mmCIF file of C-alpha atoms in Angstrom:
data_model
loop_
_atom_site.group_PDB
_atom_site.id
_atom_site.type_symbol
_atom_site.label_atom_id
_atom_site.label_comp_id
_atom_site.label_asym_id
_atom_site.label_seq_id
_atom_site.Cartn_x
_atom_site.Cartn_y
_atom_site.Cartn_z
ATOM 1 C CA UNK A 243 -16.147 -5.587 -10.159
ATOM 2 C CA UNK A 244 -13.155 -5.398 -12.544
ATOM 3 C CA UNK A 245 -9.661 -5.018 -11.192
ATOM 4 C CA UNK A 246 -6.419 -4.144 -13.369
ATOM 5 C CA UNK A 247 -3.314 -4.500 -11.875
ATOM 6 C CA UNK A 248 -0.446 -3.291 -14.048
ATOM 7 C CA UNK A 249 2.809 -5.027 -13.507
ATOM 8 C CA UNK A 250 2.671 -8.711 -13.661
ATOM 9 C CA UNK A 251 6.108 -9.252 -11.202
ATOM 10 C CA UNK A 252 6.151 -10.855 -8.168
ATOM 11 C CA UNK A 253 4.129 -8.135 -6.118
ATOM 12 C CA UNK A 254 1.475 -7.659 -8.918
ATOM 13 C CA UNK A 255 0.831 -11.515 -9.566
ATOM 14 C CA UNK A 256 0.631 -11.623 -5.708
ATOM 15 C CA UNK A 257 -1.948 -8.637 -6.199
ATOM 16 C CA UNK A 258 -4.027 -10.677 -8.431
ATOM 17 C CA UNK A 259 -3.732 -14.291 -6.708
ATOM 18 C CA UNK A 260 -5.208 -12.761 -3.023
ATOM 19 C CA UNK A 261 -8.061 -10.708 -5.137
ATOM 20 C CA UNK A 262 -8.889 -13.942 -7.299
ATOM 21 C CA UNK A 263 -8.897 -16.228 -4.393
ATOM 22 C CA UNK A 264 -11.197 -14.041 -1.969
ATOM 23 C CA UNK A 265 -13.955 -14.149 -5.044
ATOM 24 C CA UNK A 266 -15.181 -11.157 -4.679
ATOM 25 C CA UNK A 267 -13.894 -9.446 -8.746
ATOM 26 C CA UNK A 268 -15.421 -10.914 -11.734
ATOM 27 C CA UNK A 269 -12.225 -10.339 -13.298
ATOM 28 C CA UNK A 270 -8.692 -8.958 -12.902
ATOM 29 C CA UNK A 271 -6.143 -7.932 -15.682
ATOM 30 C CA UNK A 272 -2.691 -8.071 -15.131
ATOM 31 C CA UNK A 273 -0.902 -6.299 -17.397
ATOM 32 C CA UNK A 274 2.806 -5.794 -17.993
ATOM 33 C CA UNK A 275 5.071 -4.311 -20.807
ATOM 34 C CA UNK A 276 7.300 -7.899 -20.810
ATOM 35 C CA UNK A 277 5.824 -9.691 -24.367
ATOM 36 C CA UNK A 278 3.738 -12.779 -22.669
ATOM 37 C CA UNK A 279 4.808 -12.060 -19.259
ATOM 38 C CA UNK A 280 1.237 -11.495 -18.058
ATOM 39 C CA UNK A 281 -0.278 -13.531 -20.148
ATOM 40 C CA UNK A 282 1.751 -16.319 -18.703
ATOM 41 C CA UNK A 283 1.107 -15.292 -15.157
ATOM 42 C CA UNK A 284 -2.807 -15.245 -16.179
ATOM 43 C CA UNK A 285 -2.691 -18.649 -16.985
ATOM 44 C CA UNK A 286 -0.802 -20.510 -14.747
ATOM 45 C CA UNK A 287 -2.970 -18.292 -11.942
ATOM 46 C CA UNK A 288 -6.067 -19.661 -13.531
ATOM 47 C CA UNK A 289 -5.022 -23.038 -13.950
ATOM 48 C CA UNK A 290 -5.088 -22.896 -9.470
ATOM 49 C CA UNK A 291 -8.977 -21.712 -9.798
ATOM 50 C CA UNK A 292 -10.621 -25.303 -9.571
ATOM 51 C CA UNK A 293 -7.957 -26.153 -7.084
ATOM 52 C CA UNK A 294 -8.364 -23.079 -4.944
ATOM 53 C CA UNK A 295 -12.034 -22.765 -5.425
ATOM 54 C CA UNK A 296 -13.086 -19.161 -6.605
ATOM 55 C CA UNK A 297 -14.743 -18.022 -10.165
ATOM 56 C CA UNK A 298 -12.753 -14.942 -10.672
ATOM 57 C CA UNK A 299 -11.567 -14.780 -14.184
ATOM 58 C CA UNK A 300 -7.751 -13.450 -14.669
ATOM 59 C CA UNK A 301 -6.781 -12.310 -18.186
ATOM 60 C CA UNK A 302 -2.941 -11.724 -18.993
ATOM 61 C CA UNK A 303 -2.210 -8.500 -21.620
ATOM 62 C CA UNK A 304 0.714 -7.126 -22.963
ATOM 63 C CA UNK A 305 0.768 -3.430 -22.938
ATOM 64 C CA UNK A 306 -2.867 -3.198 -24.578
ATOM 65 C CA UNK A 307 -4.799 -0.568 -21.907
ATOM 66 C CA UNK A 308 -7.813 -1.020 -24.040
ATOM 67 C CA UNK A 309 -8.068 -4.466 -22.409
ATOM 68 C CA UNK A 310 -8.525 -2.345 -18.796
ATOM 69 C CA UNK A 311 -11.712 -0.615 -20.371
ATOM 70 C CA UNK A 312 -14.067 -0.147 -17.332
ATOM 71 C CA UNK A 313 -11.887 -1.212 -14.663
ATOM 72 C CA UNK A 314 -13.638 -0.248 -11.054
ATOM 73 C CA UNK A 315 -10.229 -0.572 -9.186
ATOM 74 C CA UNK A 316 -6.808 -0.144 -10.735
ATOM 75 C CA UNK A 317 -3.011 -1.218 -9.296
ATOM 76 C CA UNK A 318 -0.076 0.409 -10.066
ATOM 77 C CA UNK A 319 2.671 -2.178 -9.229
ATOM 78 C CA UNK A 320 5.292 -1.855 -11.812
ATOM 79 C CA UNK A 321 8.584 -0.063 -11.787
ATOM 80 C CA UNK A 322 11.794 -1.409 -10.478
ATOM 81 C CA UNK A 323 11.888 -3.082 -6.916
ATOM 82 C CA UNK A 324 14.254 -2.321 -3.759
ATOM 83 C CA UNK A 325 17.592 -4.169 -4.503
ATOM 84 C CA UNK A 326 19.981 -4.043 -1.050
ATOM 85 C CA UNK A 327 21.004 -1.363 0.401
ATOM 86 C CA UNK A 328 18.796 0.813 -1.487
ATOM 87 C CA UNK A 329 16.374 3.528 -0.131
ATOM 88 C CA UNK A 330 12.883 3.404 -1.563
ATOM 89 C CA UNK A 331 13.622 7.527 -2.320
ATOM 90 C CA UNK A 332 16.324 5.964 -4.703
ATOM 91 C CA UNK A 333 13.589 4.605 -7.031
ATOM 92 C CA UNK A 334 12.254 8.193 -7.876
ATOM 93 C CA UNK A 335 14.088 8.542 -11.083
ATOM 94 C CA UNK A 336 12.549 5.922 -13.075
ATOM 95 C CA UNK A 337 9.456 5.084 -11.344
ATOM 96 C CA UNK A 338 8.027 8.357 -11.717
ATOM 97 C CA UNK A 339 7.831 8.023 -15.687
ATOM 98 C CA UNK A 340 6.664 4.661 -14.977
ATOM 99 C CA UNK A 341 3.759 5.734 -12.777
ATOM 100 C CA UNK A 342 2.702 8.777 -14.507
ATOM 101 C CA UNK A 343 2.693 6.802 -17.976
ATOM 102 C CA UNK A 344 0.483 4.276 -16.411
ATOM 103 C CA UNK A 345 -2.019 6.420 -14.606
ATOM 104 C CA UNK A 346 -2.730 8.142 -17.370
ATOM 105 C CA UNK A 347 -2.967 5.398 -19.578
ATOM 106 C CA UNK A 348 -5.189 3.764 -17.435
ATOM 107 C CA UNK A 349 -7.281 7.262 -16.542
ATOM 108 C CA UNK A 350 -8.071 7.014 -20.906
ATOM 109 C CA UNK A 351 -10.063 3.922 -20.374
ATOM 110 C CA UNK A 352 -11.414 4.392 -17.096
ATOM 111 C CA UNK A 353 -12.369 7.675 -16.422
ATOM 112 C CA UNK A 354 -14.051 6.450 -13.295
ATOM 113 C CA UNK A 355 -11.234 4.343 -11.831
ATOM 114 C CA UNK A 356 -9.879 4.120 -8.054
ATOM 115 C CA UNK A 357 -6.099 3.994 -7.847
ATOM 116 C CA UNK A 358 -4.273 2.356 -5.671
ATOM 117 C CA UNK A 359 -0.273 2.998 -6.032
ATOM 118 C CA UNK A 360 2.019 0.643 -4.724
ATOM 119 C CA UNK A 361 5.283 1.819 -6.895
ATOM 120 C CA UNK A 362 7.932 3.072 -4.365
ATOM 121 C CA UNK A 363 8.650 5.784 -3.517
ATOM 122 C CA UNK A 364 4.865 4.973 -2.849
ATOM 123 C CA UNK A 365 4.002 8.512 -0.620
ATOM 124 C CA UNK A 366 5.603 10.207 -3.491
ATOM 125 C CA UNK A 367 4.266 8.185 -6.455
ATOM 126 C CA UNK A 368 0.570 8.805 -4.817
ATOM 127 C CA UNK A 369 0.879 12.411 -5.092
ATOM 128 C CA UNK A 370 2.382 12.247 -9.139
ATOM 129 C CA UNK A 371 -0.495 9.539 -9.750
ATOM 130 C CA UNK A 372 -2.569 13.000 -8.471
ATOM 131 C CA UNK A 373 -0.715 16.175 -10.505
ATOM 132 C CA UNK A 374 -0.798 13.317 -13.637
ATOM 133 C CA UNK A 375 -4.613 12.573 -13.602
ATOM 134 C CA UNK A 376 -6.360 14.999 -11.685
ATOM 135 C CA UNK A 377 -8.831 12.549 -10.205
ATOM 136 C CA UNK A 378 -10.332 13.346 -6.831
ATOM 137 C CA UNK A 379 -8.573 13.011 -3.806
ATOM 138 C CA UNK A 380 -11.009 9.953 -2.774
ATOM 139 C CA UNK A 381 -9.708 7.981 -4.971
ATOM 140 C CA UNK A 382 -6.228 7.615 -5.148
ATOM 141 C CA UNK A 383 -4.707 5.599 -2.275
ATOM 142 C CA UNK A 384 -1.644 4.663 -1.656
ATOM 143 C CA UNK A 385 -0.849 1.322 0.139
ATOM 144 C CA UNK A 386 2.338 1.508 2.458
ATOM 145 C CA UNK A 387 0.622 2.098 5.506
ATOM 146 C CA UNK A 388 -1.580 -1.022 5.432
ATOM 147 C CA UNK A 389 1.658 -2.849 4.657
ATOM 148 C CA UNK A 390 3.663 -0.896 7.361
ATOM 149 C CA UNK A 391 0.636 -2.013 10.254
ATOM 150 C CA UNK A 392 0.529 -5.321 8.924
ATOM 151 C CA UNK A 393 4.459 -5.711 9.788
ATOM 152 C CA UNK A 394 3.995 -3.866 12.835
ATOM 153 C CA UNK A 395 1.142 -6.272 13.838
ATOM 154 C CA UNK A 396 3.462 -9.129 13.057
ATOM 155 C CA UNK A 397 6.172 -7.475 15.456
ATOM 156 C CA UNK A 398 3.767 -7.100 18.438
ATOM 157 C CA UNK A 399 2.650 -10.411 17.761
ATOM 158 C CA UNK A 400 5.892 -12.316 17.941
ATOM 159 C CA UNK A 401 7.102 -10.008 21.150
ATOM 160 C CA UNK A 402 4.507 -10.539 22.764
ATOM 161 C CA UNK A 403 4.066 -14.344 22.681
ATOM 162 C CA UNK A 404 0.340 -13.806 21.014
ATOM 163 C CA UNK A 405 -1.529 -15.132 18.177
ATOM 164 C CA UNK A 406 -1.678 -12.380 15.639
ATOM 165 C CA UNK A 407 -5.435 -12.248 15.581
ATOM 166 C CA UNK A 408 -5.219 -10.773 19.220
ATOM 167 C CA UNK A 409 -3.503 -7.946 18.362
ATOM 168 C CA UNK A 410 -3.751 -4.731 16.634
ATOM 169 C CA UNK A 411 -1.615 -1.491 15.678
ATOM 170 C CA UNK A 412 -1.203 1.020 13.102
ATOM 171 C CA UNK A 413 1.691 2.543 11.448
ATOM 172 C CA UNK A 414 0.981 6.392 9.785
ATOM 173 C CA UNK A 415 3.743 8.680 8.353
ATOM 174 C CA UNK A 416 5.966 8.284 5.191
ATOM 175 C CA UNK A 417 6.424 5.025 3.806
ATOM 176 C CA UNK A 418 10.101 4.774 4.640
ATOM 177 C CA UNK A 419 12.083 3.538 7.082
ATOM 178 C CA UNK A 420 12.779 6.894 8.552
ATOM 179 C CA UNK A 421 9.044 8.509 7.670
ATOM 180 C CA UNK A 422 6.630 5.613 9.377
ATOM 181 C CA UNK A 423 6.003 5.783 12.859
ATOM 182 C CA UNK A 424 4.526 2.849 14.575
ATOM 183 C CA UNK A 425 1.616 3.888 16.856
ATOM 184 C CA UNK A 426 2.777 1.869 19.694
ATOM 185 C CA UNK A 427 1.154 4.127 22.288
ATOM 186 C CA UNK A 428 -2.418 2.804 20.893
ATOM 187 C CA UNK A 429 -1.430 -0.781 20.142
ATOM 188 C CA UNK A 430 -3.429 -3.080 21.894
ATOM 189 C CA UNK A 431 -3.516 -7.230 23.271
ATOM 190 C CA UNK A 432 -7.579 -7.729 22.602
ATOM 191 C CA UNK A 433 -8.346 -4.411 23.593
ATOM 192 C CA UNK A 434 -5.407 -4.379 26.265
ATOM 193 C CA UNK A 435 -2.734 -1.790 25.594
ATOM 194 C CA UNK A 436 0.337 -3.569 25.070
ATOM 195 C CA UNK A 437 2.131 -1.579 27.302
ATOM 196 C CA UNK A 438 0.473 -3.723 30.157
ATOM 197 C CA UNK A 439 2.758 -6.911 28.932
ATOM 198 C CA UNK A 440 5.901 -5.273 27.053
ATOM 199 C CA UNK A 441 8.363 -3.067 28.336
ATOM 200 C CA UNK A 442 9.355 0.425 27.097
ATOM 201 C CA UNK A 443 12.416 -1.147 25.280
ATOM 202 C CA UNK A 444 10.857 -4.193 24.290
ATOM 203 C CA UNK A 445 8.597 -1.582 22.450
ATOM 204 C CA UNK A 446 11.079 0.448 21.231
ATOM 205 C CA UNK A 447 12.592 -2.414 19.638
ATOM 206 C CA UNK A 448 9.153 -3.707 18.278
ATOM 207 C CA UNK A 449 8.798 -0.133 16.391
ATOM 208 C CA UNK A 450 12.464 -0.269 15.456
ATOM 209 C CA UNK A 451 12.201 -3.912 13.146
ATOM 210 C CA UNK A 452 8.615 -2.418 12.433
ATOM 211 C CA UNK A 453 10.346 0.814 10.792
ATOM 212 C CA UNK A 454 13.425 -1.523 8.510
ATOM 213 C CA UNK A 455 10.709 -4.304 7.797
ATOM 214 C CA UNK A 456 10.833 -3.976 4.158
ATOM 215 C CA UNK A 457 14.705 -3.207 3.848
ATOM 216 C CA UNK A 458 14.938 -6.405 5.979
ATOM 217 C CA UNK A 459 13.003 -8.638 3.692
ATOM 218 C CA UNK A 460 15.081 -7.200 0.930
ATOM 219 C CA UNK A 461 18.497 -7.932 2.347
ATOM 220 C CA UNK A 462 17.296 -11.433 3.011
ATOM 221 C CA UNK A 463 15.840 -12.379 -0.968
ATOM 222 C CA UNK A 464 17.454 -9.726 -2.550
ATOM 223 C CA UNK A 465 14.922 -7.932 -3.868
ATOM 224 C CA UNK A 466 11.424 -6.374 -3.139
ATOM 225 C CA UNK A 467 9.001 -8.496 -0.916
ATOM 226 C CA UNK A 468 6.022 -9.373 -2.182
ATOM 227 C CA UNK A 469 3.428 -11.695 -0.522
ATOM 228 C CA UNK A 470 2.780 -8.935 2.064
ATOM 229 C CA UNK A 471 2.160 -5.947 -0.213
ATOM 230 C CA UNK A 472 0.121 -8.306 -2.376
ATOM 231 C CA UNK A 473 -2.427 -9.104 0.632
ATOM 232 C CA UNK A 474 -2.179 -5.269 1.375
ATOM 233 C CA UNK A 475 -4.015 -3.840 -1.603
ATOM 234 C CA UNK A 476 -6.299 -7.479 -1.772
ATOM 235 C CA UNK A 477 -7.513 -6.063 1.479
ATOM 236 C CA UNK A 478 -7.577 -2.468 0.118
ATOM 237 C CA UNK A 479 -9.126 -3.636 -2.846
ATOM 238 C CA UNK A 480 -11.724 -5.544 -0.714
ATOM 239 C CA UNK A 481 -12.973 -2.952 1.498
ATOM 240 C CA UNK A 482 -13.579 -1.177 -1.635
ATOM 241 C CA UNK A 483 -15.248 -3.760 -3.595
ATOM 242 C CA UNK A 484 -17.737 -4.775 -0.978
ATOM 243 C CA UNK A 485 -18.093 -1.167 0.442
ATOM 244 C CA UNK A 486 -17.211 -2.622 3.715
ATOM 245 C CA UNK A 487 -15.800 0.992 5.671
ATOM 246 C CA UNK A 488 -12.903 -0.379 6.976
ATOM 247 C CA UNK A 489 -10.242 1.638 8.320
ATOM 248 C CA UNK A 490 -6.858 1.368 7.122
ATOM 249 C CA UNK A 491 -4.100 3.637 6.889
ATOM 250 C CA UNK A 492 -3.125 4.600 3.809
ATOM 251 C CA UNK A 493 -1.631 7.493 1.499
ATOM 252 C CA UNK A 494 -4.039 10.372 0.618
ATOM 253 C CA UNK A 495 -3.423 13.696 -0.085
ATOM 254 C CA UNK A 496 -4.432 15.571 2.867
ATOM 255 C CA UNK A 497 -5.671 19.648 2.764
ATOM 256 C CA UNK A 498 -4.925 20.492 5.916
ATOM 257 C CA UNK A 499 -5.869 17.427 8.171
ATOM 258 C CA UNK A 500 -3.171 16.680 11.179
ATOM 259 C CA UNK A 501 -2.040 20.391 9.945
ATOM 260 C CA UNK A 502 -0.777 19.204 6.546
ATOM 261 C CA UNK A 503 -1.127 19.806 2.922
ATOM 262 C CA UNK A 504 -0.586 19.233 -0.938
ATOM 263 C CA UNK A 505 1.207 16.018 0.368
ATOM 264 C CA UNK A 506 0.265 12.711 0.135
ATOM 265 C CA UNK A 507 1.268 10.370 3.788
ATOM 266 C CA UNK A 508 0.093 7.814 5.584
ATOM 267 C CA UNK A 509 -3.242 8.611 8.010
ATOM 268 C CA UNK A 510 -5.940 6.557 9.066
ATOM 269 C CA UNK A 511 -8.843 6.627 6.548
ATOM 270 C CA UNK A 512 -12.357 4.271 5.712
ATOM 271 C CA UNK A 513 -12.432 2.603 2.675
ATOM 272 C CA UNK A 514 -15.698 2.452 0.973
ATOM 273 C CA UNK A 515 -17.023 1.647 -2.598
ATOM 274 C CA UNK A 516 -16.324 5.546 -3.644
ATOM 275 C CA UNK A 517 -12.350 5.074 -2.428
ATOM 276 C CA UNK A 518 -11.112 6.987 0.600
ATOM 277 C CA UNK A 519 -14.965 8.023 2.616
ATOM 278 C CA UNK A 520 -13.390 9.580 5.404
ATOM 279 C CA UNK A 521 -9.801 11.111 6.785
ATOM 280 C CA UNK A 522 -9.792 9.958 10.455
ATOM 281 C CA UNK A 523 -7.823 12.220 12.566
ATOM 282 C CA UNK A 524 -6.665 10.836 15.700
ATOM 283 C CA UNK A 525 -5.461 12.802 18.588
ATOM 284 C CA UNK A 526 -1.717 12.359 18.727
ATOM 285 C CA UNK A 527 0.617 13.366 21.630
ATOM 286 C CA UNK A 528 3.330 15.929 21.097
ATOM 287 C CA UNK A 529 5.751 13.495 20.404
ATOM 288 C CA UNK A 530 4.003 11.458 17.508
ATOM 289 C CA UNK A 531 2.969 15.235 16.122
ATOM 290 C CA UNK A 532 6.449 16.019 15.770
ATOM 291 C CA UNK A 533 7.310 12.735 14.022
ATOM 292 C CA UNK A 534 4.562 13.014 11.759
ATOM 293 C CA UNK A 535 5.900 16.495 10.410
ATOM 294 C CA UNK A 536 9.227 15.383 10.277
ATOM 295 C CA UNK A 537 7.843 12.862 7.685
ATOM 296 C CA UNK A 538 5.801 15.201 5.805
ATOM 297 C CA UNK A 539 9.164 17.295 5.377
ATOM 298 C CA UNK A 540 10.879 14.326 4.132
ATOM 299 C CA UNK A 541 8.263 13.161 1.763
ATOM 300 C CA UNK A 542 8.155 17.110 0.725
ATOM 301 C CA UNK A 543 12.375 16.629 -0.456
ATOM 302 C CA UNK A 544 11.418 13.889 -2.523
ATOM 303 C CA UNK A 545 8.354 15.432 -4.355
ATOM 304 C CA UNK A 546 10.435 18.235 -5.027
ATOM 305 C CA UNK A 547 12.658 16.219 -7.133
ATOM 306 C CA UNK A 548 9.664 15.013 -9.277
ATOM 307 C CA UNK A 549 9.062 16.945 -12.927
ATOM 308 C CA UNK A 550 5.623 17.342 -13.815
#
């Protein structure tokens, strides 16, 4: 299993430090455009492998895609990062030469690569990383929604008084802080709906921080977060490595599941060594049906700004 994540910043060197650590690549290439950058993070990453115990090998590059020849899993982290204030949607205008650059610089060398976009607007950026390379809808993912449930698992968690392994949730919809919508109607305590211990505002309130997670983060360092997202697509990543099915929810360009197409949003789907295996459609109430559409319009205003 080879692994290239392209952007060596804080969320891509995160990227490669989870993958490395779990053992589970034989190598991972970081690369980024920044003379040495990489190469830098490469090193100082691999001088924590005897001290951190796993074999993976982590190569730094600057800008030389040949170096990501026969990648089985590629990252697209780089572009600029939330500053304060600012809406992921804000990001389109240089990001999307960014991603569409990279994806099909990366699609040159490995023609049988899956893609997983993390570059913001990520809904958006998932659907370019599509029109650029024409790769099959299996296999180009985009993160936010694993990050979004991971957030909202951390909210349930800490309102409810529970250790975080007791709980679960998903987030689907856009990844913004108006698009996601926090599934609390299916969250559960160990198999418990959590409605049984929270109240309907305490909820509320849980989906609320859930939905401005990321712009809180930001206002608090400044910039993009970064240990989260880079656990995100390690998980991602190791579903697909080790063809384990798990479900996460992620980006993918749907054709007509939950009544929606040519759009890329957040749904449930399995992960599997040939990408996204399966859509999952869950049965949503009127309410959450509504939301989701609302969403998909909003991610549709964005991708209409993009220029192929």
């Amino acid at each position: 299993m080879k692994v290239t994540v392209v952007g060596a910043g804080a969320v891509g060197a995160s990227c490669a430090e989870y993958i490395a650590i779990k053992n589970f690549a034989s190598e991972v290439v970081l690369l980024d455009i920044k003379e040495g950058f990489a190469e830098g993070k490469a090193m100082d990453l691999m001088q924590t492998a005897s001290l951190n115990g796993f074999d993976t090998k982590i190569t730094g590059v600057t800008g030389d895609y040949s170096q990501t020849a026969g990648s089985d899993v590629c990252v697209i982290t780089s572009g600029i990062p939330r500053k304060p204030g600012m809406t992921r949607e804000e990001l389109i205008g240089i990001n999307a030469g960014i991603v569409k650059n990279v994806s099909t610089s990366l699609l040159e060398h490995s023609p049988n690569m899956i893609l997983i976009v993390v570059s913001n607007p990520m809904d958006t950026m998932t659907y370019l990383a599509h029109k650029a390379t024409g790769l099959p809808k299996s296999k180009i993912i985009g993160m936010g929604g694993a990050l979004d449930s991971a957030r909202f698992k951390y909210r349930l968690a800490e309102a409810l008084g529970a250790p975080i392994s007791d709980v679960d949730g998903m987030v689907i919809g856009g990844h913004s802080d108006t698009g996601m919508f926090p599934l609390t109607r299916l969250a559960t305590r160990n198999s418990v709906p959590v409605s049984e211990f929270l109240s309907e505002e305490r909820l509320n309130q849980v989906k609320e921080d859930t939905k401005v997670g990321g712009a809180t983060l930001t206002k608090l360092l400044g910039t993009s977060a970064w240990y989260a997202p880079g656990a995100a697509v390690s998980g991602m990543v190791q579903a697909i490595a080790c063809d384990s099915k798990k479900i996460f929810p992620c980006s993918t360009l749907l054709d007509g599941e939950y009544g929606l197409t040519d759009i890329c949003l957040g749904v449930p789907v399995v992960l599997g060594k040939d990408g996204i295996e399966k859509i999952v459609e869950i049965t949503l109430n009127d309410e959450e049906k509504a939301h989701l559409t609302a969403s998909a319009e909003g991610v549709k205003k964005t991708n209409g700004l993009l220029e192929f």
